[in-house]
XYZ file of C-alpha atoms in Angstrom:
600
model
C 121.023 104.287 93.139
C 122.180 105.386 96.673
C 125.914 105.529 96.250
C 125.110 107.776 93.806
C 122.527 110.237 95.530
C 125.793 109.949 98.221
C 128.673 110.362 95.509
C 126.856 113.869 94.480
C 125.690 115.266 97.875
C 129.409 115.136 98.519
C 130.692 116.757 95.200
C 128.084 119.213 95.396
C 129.577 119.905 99.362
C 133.283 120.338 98.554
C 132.276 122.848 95.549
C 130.261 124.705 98.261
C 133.371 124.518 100.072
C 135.649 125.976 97.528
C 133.464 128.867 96.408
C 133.822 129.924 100.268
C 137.540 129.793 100.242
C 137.598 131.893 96.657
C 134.996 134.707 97.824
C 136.006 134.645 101.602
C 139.513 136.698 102.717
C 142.232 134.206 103.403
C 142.749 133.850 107.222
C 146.259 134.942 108.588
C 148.364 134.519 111.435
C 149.837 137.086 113.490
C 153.868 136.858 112.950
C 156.080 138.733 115.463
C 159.194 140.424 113.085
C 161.951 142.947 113.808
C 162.494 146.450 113.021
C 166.198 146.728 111.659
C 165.374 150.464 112.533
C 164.087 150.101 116.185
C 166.441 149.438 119.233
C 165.310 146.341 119.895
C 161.303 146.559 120.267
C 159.604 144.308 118.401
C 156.565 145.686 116.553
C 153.856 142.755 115.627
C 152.676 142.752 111.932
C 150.572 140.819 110.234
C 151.818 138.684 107.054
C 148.964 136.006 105.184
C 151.453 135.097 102.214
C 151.893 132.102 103.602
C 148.638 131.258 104.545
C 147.093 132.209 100.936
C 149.707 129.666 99.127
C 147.994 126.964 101.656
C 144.596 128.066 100.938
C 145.391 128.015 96.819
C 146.717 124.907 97.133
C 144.124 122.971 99.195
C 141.637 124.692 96.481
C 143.371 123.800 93.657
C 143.494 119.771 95.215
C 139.822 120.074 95.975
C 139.386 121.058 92.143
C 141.268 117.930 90.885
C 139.601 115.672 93.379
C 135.991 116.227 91.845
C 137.684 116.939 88.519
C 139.141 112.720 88.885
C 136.085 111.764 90.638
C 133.869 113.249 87.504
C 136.423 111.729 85.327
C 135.444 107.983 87.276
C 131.766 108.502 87.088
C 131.496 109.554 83.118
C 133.607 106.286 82.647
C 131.571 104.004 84.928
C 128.475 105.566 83.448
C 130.002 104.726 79.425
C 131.317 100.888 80.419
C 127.879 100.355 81.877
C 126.746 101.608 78.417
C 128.442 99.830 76.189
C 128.266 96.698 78.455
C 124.604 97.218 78.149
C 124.229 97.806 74.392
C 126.245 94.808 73.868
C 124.707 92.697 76.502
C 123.846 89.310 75.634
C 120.393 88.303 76.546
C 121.760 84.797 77.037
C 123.125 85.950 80.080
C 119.914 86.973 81.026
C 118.864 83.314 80.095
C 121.219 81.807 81.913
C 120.090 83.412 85.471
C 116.180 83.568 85.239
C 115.726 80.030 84.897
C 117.096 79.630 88.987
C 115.202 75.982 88.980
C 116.199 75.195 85.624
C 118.891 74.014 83.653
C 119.441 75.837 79.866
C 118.334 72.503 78.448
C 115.243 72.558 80.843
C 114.669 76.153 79.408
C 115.512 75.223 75.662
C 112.987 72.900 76.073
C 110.173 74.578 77.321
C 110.564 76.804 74.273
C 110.222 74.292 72.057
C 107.420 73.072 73.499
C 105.939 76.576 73.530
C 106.227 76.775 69.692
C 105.253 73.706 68.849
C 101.729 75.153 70.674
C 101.882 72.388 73.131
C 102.969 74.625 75.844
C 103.031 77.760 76.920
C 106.738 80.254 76.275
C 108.382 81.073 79.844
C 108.784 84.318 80.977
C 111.389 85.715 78.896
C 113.569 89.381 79.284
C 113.970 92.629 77.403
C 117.515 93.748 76.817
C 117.503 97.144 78.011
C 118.515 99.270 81.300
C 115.741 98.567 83.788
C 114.043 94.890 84.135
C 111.811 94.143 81.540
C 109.549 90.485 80.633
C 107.439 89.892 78.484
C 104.976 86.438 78.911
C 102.323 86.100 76.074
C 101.106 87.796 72.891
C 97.498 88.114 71.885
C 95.989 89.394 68.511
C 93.600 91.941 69.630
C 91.266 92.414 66.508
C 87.879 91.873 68.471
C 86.631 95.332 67.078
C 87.633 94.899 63.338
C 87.829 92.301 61.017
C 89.949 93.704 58.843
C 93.413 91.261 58.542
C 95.393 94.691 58.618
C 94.416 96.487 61.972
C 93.459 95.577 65.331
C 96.617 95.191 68.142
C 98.734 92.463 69.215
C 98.457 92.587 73.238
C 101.723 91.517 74.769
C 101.661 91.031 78.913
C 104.370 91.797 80.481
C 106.050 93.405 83.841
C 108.021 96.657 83.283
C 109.118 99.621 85.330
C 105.736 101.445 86.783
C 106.959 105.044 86.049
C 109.433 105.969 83.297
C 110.073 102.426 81.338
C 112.213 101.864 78.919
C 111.068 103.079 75.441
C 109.830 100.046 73.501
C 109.387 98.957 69.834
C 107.555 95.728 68.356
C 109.283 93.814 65.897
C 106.454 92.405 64.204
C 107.633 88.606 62.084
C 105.845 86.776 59.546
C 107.544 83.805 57.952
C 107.901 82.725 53.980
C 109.723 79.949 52.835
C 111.980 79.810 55.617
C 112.613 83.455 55.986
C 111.896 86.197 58.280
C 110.065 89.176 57.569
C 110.181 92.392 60.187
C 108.379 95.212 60.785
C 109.187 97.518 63.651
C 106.296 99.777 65.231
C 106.187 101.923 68.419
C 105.041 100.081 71.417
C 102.478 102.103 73.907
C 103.261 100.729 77.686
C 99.978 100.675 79.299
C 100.708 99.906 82.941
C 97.977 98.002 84.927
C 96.233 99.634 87.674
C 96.902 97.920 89.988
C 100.306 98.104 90.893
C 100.423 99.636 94.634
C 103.261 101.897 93.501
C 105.475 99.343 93.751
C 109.041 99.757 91.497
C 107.916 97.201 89.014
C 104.216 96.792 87.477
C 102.179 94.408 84.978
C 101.975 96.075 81.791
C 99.757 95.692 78.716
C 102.658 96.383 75.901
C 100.375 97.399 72.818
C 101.756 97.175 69.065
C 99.403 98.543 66.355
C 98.385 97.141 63.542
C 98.435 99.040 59.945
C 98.702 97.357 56.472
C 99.069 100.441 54.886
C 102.399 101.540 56.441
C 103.865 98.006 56.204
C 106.956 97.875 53.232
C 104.729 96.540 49.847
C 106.637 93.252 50.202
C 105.690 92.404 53.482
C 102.321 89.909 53.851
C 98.824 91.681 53.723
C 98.054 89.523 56.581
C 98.380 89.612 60.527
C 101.481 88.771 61.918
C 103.210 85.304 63.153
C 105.814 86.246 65.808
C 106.243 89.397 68.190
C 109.804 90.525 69.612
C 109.729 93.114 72.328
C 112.883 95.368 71.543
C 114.524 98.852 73.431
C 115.954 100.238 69.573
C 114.004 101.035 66.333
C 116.167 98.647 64.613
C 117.894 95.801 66.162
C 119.672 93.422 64.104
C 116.396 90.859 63.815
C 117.787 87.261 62.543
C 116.533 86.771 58.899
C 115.642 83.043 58.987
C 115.297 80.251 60.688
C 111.190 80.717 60.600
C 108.639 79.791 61.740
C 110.287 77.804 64.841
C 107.512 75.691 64.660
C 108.823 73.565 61.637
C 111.812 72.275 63.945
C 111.535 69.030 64.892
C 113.780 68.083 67.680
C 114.818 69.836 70.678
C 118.062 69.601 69.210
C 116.794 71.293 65.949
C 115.418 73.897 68.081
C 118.282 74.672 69.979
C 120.544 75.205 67.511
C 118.029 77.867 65.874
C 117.385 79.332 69.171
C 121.115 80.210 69.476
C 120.604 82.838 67.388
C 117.902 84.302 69.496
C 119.568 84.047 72.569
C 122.366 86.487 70.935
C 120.150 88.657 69.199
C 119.525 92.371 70.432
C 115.900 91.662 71.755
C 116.626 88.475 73.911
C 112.925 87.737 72.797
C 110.267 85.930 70.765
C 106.767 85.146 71.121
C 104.527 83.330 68.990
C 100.962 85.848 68.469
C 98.103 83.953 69.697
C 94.882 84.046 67.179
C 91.665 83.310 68.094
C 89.534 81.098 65.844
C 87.658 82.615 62.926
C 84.982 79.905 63.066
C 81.257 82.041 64.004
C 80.277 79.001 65.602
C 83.351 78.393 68.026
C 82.243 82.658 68.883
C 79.265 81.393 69.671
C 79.262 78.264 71.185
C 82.415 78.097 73.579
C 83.854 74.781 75.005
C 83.239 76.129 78.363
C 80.216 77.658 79.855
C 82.655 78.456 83.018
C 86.119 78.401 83.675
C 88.472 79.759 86.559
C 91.497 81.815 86.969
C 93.441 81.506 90.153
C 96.554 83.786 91.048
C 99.935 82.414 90.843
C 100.895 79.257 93.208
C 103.530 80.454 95.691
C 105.721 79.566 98.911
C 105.850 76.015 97.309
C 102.319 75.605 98.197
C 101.638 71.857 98.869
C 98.280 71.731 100.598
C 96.528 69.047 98.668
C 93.270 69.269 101.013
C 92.670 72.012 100.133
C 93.376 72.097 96.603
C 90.941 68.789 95.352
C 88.223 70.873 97.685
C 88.868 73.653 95.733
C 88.317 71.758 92.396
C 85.874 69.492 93.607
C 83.315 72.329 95.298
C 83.920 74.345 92.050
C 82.887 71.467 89.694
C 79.620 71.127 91.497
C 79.174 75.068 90.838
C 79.355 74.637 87.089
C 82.925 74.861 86.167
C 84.464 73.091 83.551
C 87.944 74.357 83.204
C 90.634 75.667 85.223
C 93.692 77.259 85.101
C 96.967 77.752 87.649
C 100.285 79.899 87.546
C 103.045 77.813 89.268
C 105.585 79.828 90.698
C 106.283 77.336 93.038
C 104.476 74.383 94.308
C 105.264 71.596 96.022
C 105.640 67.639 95.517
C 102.080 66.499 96.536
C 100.249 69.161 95.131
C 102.740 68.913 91.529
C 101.227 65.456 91.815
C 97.420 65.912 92.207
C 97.606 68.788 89.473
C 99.440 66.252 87.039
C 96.537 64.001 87.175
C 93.809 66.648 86.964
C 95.652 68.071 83.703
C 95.457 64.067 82.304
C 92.245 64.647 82.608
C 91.482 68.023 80.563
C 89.926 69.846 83.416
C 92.908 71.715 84.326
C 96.143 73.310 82.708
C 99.370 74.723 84.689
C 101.772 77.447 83.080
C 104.839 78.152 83.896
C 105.880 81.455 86.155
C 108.788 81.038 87.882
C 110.975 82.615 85.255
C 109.620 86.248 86.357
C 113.268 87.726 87.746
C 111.556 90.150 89.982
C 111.071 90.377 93.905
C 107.511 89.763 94.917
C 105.815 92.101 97.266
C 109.259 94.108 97.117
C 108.981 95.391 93.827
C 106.281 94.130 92.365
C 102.832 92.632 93.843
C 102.091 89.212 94.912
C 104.205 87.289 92.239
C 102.988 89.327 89.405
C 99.185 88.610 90.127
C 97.780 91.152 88.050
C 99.975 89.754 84.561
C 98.654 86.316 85.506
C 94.255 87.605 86.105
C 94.940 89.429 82.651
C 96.705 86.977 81.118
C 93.620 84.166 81.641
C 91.211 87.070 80.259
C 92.833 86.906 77.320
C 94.256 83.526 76.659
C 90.387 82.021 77.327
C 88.141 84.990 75.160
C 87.118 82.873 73.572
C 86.696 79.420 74.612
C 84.837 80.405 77.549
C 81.334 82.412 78.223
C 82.054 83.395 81.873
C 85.590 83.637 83.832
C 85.503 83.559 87.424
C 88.745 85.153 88.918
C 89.245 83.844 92.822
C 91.310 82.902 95.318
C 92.129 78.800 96.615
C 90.724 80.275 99.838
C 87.437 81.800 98.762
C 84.150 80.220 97.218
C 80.662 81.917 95.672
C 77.561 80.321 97.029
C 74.523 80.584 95.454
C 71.548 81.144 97.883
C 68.788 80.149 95.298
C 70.374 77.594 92.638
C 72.523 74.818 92.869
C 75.071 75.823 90.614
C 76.725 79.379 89.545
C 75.796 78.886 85.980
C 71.627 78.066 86.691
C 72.007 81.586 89.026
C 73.332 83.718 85.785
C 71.128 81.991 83.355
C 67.960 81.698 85.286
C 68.250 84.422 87.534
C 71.056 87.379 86.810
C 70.320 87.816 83.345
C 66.602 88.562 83.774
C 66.907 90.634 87.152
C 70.546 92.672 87.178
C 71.931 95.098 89.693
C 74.257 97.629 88.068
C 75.716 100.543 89.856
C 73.423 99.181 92.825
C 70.391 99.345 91.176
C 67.705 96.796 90.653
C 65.932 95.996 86.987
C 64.163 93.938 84.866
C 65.463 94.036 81.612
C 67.515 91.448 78.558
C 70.252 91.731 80.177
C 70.946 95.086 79.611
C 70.613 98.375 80.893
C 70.186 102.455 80.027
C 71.725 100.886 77.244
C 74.666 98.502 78.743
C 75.277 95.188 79.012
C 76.069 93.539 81.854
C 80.181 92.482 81.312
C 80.848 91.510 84.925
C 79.010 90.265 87.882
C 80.293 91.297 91.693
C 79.533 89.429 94.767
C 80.109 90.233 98.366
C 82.679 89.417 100.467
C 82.057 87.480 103.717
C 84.627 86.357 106.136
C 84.351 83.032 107.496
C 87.049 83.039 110.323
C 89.169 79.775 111.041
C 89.504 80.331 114.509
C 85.850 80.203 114.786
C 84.824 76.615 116.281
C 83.885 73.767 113.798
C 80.257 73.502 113.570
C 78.836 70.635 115.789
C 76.244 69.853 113.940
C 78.365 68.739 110.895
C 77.124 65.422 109.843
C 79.763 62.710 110.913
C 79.646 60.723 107.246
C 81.376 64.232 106.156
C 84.501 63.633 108.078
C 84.951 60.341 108.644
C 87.661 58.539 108.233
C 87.204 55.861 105.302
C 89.249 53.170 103.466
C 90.793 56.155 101.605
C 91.647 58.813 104.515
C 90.160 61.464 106.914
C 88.024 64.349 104.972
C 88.589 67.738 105.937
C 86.368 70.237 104.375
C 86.600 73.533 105.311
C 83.137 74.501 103.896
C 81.368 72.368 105.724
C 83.514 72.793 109.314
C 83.263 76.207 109.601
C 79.858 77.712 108.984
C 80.095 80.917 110.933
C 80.790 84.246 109.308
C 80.841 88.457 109.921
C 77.379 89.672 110.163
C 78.506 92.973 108.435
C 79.678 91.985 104.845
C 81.633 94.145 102.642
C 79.934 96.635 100.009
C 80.463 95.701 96.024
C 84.246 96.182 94.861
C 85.541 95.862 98.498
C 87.486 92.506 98.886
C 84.504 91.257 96.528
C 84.964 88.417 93.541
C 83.532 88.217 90.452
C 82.507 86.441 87.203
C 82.505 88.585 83.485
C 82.423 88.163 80.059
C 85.507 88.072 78.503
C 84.879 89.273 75.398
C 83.157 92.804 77.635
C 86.209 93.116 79.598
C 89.703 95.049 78.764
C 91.407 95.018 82.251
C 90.844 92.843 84.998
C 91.818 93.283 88.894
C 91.681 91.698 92.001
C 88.574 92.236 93.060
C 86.691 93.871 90.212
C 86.849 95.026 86.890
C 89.393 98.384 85.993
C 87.773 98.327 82.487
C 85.380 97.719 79.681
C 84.664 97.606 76.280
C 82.291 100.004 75.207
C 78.814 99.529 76.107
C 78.862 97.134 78.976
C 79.326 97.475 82.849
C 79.562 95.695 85.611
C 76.417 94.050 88.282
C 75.842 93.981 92.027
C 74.787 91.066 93.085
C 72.399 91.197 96.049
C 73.909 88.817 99.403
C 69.921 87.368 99.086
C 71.295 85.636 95.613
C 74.747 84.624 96.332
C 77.138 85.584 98.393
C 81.275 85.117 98.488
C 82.358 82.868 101.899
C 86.335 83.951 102.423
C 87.824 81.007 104.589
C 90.817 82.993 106.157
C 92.223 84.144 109.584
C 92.147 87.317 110.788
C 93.525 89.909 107.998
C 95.902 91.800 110.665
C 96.951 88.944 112.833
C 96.028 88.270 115.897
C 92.341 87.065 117.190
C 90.726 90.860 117.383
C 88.510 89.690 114.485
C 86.716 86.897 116.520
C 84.682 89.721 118.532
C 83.104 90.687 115.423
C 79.262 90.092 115.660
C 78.405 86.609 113.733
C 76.021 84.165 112.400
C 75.824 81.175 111.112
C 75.588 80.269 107.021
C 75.233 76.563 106.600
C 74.259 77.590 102.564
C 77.059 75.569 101.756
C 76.166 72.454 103.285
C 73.875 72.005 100.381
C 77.067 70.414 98.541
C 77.900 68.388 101.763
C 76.922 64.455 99.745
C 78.108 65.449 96.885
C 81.230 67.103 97.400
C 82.000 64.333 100.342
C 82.030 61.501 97.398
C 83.581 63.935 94.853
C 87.115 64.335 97.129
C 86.796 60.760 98.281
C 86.712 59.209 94.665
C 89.721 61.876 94.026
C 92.095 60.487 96.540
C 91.371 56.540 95.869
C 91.485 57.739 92.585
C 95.157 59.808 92.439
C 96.423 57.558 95.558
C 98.216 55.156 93.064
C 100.243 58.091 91.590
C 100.663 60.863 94.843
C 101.612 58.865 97.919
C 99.991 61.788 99.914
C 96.819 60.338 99.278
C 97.353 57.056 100.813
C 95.461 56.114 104.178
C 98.072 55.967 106.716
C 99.067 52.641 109.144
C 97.647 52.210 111.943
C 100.673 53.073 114.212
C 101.170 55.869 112.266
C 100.406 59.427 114.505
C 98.336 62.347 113.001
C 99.707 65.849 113.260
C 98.038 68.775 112.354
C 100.542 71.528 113.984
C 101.877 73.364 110.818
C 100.601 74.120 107.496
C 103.611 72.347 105.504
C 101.830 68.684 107.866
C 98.640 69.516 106.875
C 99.277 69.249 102.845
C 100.638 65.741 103.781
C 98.563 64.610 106.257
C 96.210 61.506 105.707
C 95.576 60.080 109.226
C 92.786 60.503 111.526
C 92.562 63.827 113.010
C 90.273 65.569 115.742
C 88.923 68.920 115.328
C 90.005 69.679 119.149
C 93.626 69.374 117.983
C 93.474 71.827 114.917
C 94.726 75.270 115.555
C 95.579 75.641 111.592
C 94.026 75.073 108.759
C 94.921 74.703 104.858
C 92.212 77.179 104.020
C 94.486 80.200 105.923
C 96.705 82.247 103.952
């Protein structure tokens, strides 16, 4: 900390100080004395008595003062100890949930281990921040019930964490069984050397060094702990039997005073071969966390409604924070089984000051995981970006009919079944292109597109603005990308950090698809416009469909969001700010736009 980098520059200065005045000849004064033998001439000598008792004395003071201030830090330094050691994590509880009361928090847990939720973000008792979010079992390389690793996300300090263990719980007639095994922090690349990172936290699995009475098979419940041997409650397991919120909360008292401050139920993947092989979705998304109470409802049913059309089936948000009208729309879209929110807002740590972008990089890794299994493709992007396919309709037709039988890895073109010099293909990377708001609307746009109906005015980015960069960005620089989950370890931003063995990742050529970024310009101001252009009207391919898709969507969800209603006729459209354009549902003119919901 900085007072204490100050505290010790100036201790270290005043011992400087005294060494000088104990090596260095004390300074004297000349005194003027008389000679009892002289007749009355003075003769000058020179006397540093008393000058030395001043000097011993000021050293002596200096020596107590860092002597007491020593004394003060070595105390500080042992109360912060012991108030540490014997921290309750409740206290913990009771700040992280800032938009929450405890019974709002109890009960999010309960719903979490009832499996009809997903567990909060929930801390690490230790010195330096620590969360954990969701445990995976890990066992896609052996199929033996007594190895593999349970994968715990999480956000811990980039460089020097805190030394973890993994309490490890099965449950037997009510009781709790523990097993405590070193945890290996693996941080996640991507961190931008930032204070605080998103960290794989990896326990081991071995049978054969778990006590003889302990279960044979994998376990039930992970706690994340900073000591070998906490004092781990001995019952109240599995969580899951509790029936009530009531019930739960009682049990959970004991877990909000335990040493950990911790407990996450181990997510298993289905045994079944033919779940492995046939997933419920051909193609699902992941989308970064949902910040700055975003509330732009325009732009999110486009989102959903352009990415249907492309083959996806399934979707999935991070809610940090989001706002009434968009809380709204998302509600109905999760009635209907296409999409599912979890909860992020519990993450105690300063985004873009410490860590990146509201934990992004916890959030990518923690859809990799959480849909292995029950989907063939993930596509990681962003609200404001969209894939086109040049040649195909849809994004699934282009990998089936088209990417599998001619790949691009490493920049290379073959022929081959799906795989090459021995890899598969895990990942597939497409260019980025940036479609620039500030660009004029197209005027060709066909008026059906955007006018104004019995529902409200449509305002669809992807088919307003058509024109783009001419130069687009090579593979892996601000591109997107759809893999395999089951071929991929580590996911980023814009590509893949790593595989399982034997697969890699595949170019796509711009002639097969190519990723349109609707944005303004990255480093403010309107430099960007004087990039060369053209225009790309691939998208307008969707133009019919997508126009009846979003207007269905608001008659549809206008009962339940008022956002969505058409407005009165003396009612005035504004379209000045991006908090009016999330609630905007009047007639608007493209001459009157300077923002749009698409720009981040």
């Amino acid at each position: 900390m900085l007072w204490k980098a100050a505290l010790t520059r100036r201790i270290s200065r005043m011992i400087f100080k005294c060494r000088l005045s104990l090596t260095s000849p004390a300074r004297t004064t000349p005194t003027t004395t008389r000679n009892s033998f002289g007749k009355g001439n003075g003769k000058r000598t020179t006397s540093g008595a008393a000058s030395a008792v001043r000097a011993d004395n000021a050293y002596l003071l200096a020596v107590f003062f860092v002597f007491f201030l020593l004394v003060m830090i070595v105390a500080q330094v042992m109360v912060m100890r012991n108030e540490l050691s014997a921290s309750v994590p409740g206290e913990w509880l009771k700040r992280l949930p800032q938009e929450q009361s405890r019974d709002a928090w109890v009960n999010q847990l309960w719903f979490c281990f009832q499996g009809r939720s997903v567990c909060p973000w929930q801390p690490v008792a230790g010195r330096e921040k620590c969360f954990v979010y969701s445990a995976y079992l890990d066992d896609t390389a052996s199929n033996n019930p007594g190895t593999g690793t349970v994968r715990v996300i999480g956000v811990a300090k980039t460089k020097k964490p805190d030394r973890l263990w993994c309490q490890l719980g099965w449950a037997t007639n009510g009781t709790a069984n523990w097993t405590a095994v070193p945890a290996q922090i693996k941080t996640i690349r991507e961190h931008w050397n930032l204070r605080y990172s998103a960290v794989f936290i990896l326990c081991p699995l071995s049978s054969k060094n778990w006590p003889a009475s302990h279960p044979r098979s994998h376990p039930e419940f992970v706690s994340i702990s900073t000591s070998e041997h906490p004092a781990m409650p001995d019952h109240d397991l599995p969580i899951r039997a509790t029936s009530t919120v009531s019930e739960f909360n009682a049990t959970y008292g004991h877990w909000a005073h335990s040493p950990t401050g911790n407990l996450l139920p181990i997510i298993r993947y289905s045994d079944d071969p033919e779940i492995w092989s046939n997933p419920k979705h051909q193609l699902s998304v992941c989308v970064k966390p949902l910040h700055y109470s975003f509330n732009r409802v325009d732009q999110l049913i486009e989102f959903i409604e352009i990415h249907r059309l492309l083959g996806v089936s399934h979707f999935t948000f991070y809610n940090h924070t989001v706002g009434e009208n968009c809380d709204c729309v998302l509600r109905r879209y999760i009635d209907q089984g296409l999409v599912e929110v979890l909860p992020w807002s519990q993450l105690d740590v300063i985004s873009q000051k410490e860590i990146r972008t509201e934990g992004i990089f916890a959030s990518l890794n923690d859809c990799l995981y959480r849909h292995m299994f029950d989907s063939q493709y993930l596509l990681m992007i962003d609200l404001d970006e969209l894939i086109v396919p040049r040649t195909k309709f849809t994004l699934t037709e282009l990998i089936a009919s088209t990417l599998l039988a001619n790949n691009t890895v490493a920049g290379g073109i073959h022929s081959s079944a799906n795989s090459h010099n021995g890899y598969q293909i895990g990942a597939y990377y497409f260019r980025n292109a940036f479609f620039y708001l500030s660009w004029p609307d197209d005027v060709g746009i066909q008026s059906a597109w955007s006018a104004t109906t019995s529902s409200r005015h449509l305002d669809l980015i992807s088919l307003r603005k058509t024109r783009r960069n001419f130069k687009l960005h090579p593979h892996r620089i601000r591109s997107k990308y759809i893999c395999r989950p089951r071929a991929v370890v580590e996911v980023g931003n814009h590509f893949v950090w790593e595989f399982r063995a034997g697969y890699a990742a595949a170019h796509v050529p711009d002639s097969l698809a190519l990723m349109h970024h609707y944005r303004t310009c990255e480093f403010g101001g309107d430099t960007c416009l004087a990039n060369p252009s053209i225009q790309d009207r691939s998208a307008w391919k969707y133009g019919d469909a997508l126009v009846n898709a979003v207007r269905h969507r608001f008659e549809q969800f206008a009962q339940h969001c008022p956002a969505l209603l058409p407005v009165t006729a003396n009612q005035q459209p504004l379209r000045t700010s991006m908090a009016t354009i999330a609630t905007t549902i009047a007639n608007v003119t493209t001459t009157t736009s300077t923002l749009s919901p698409f720009s981040s």
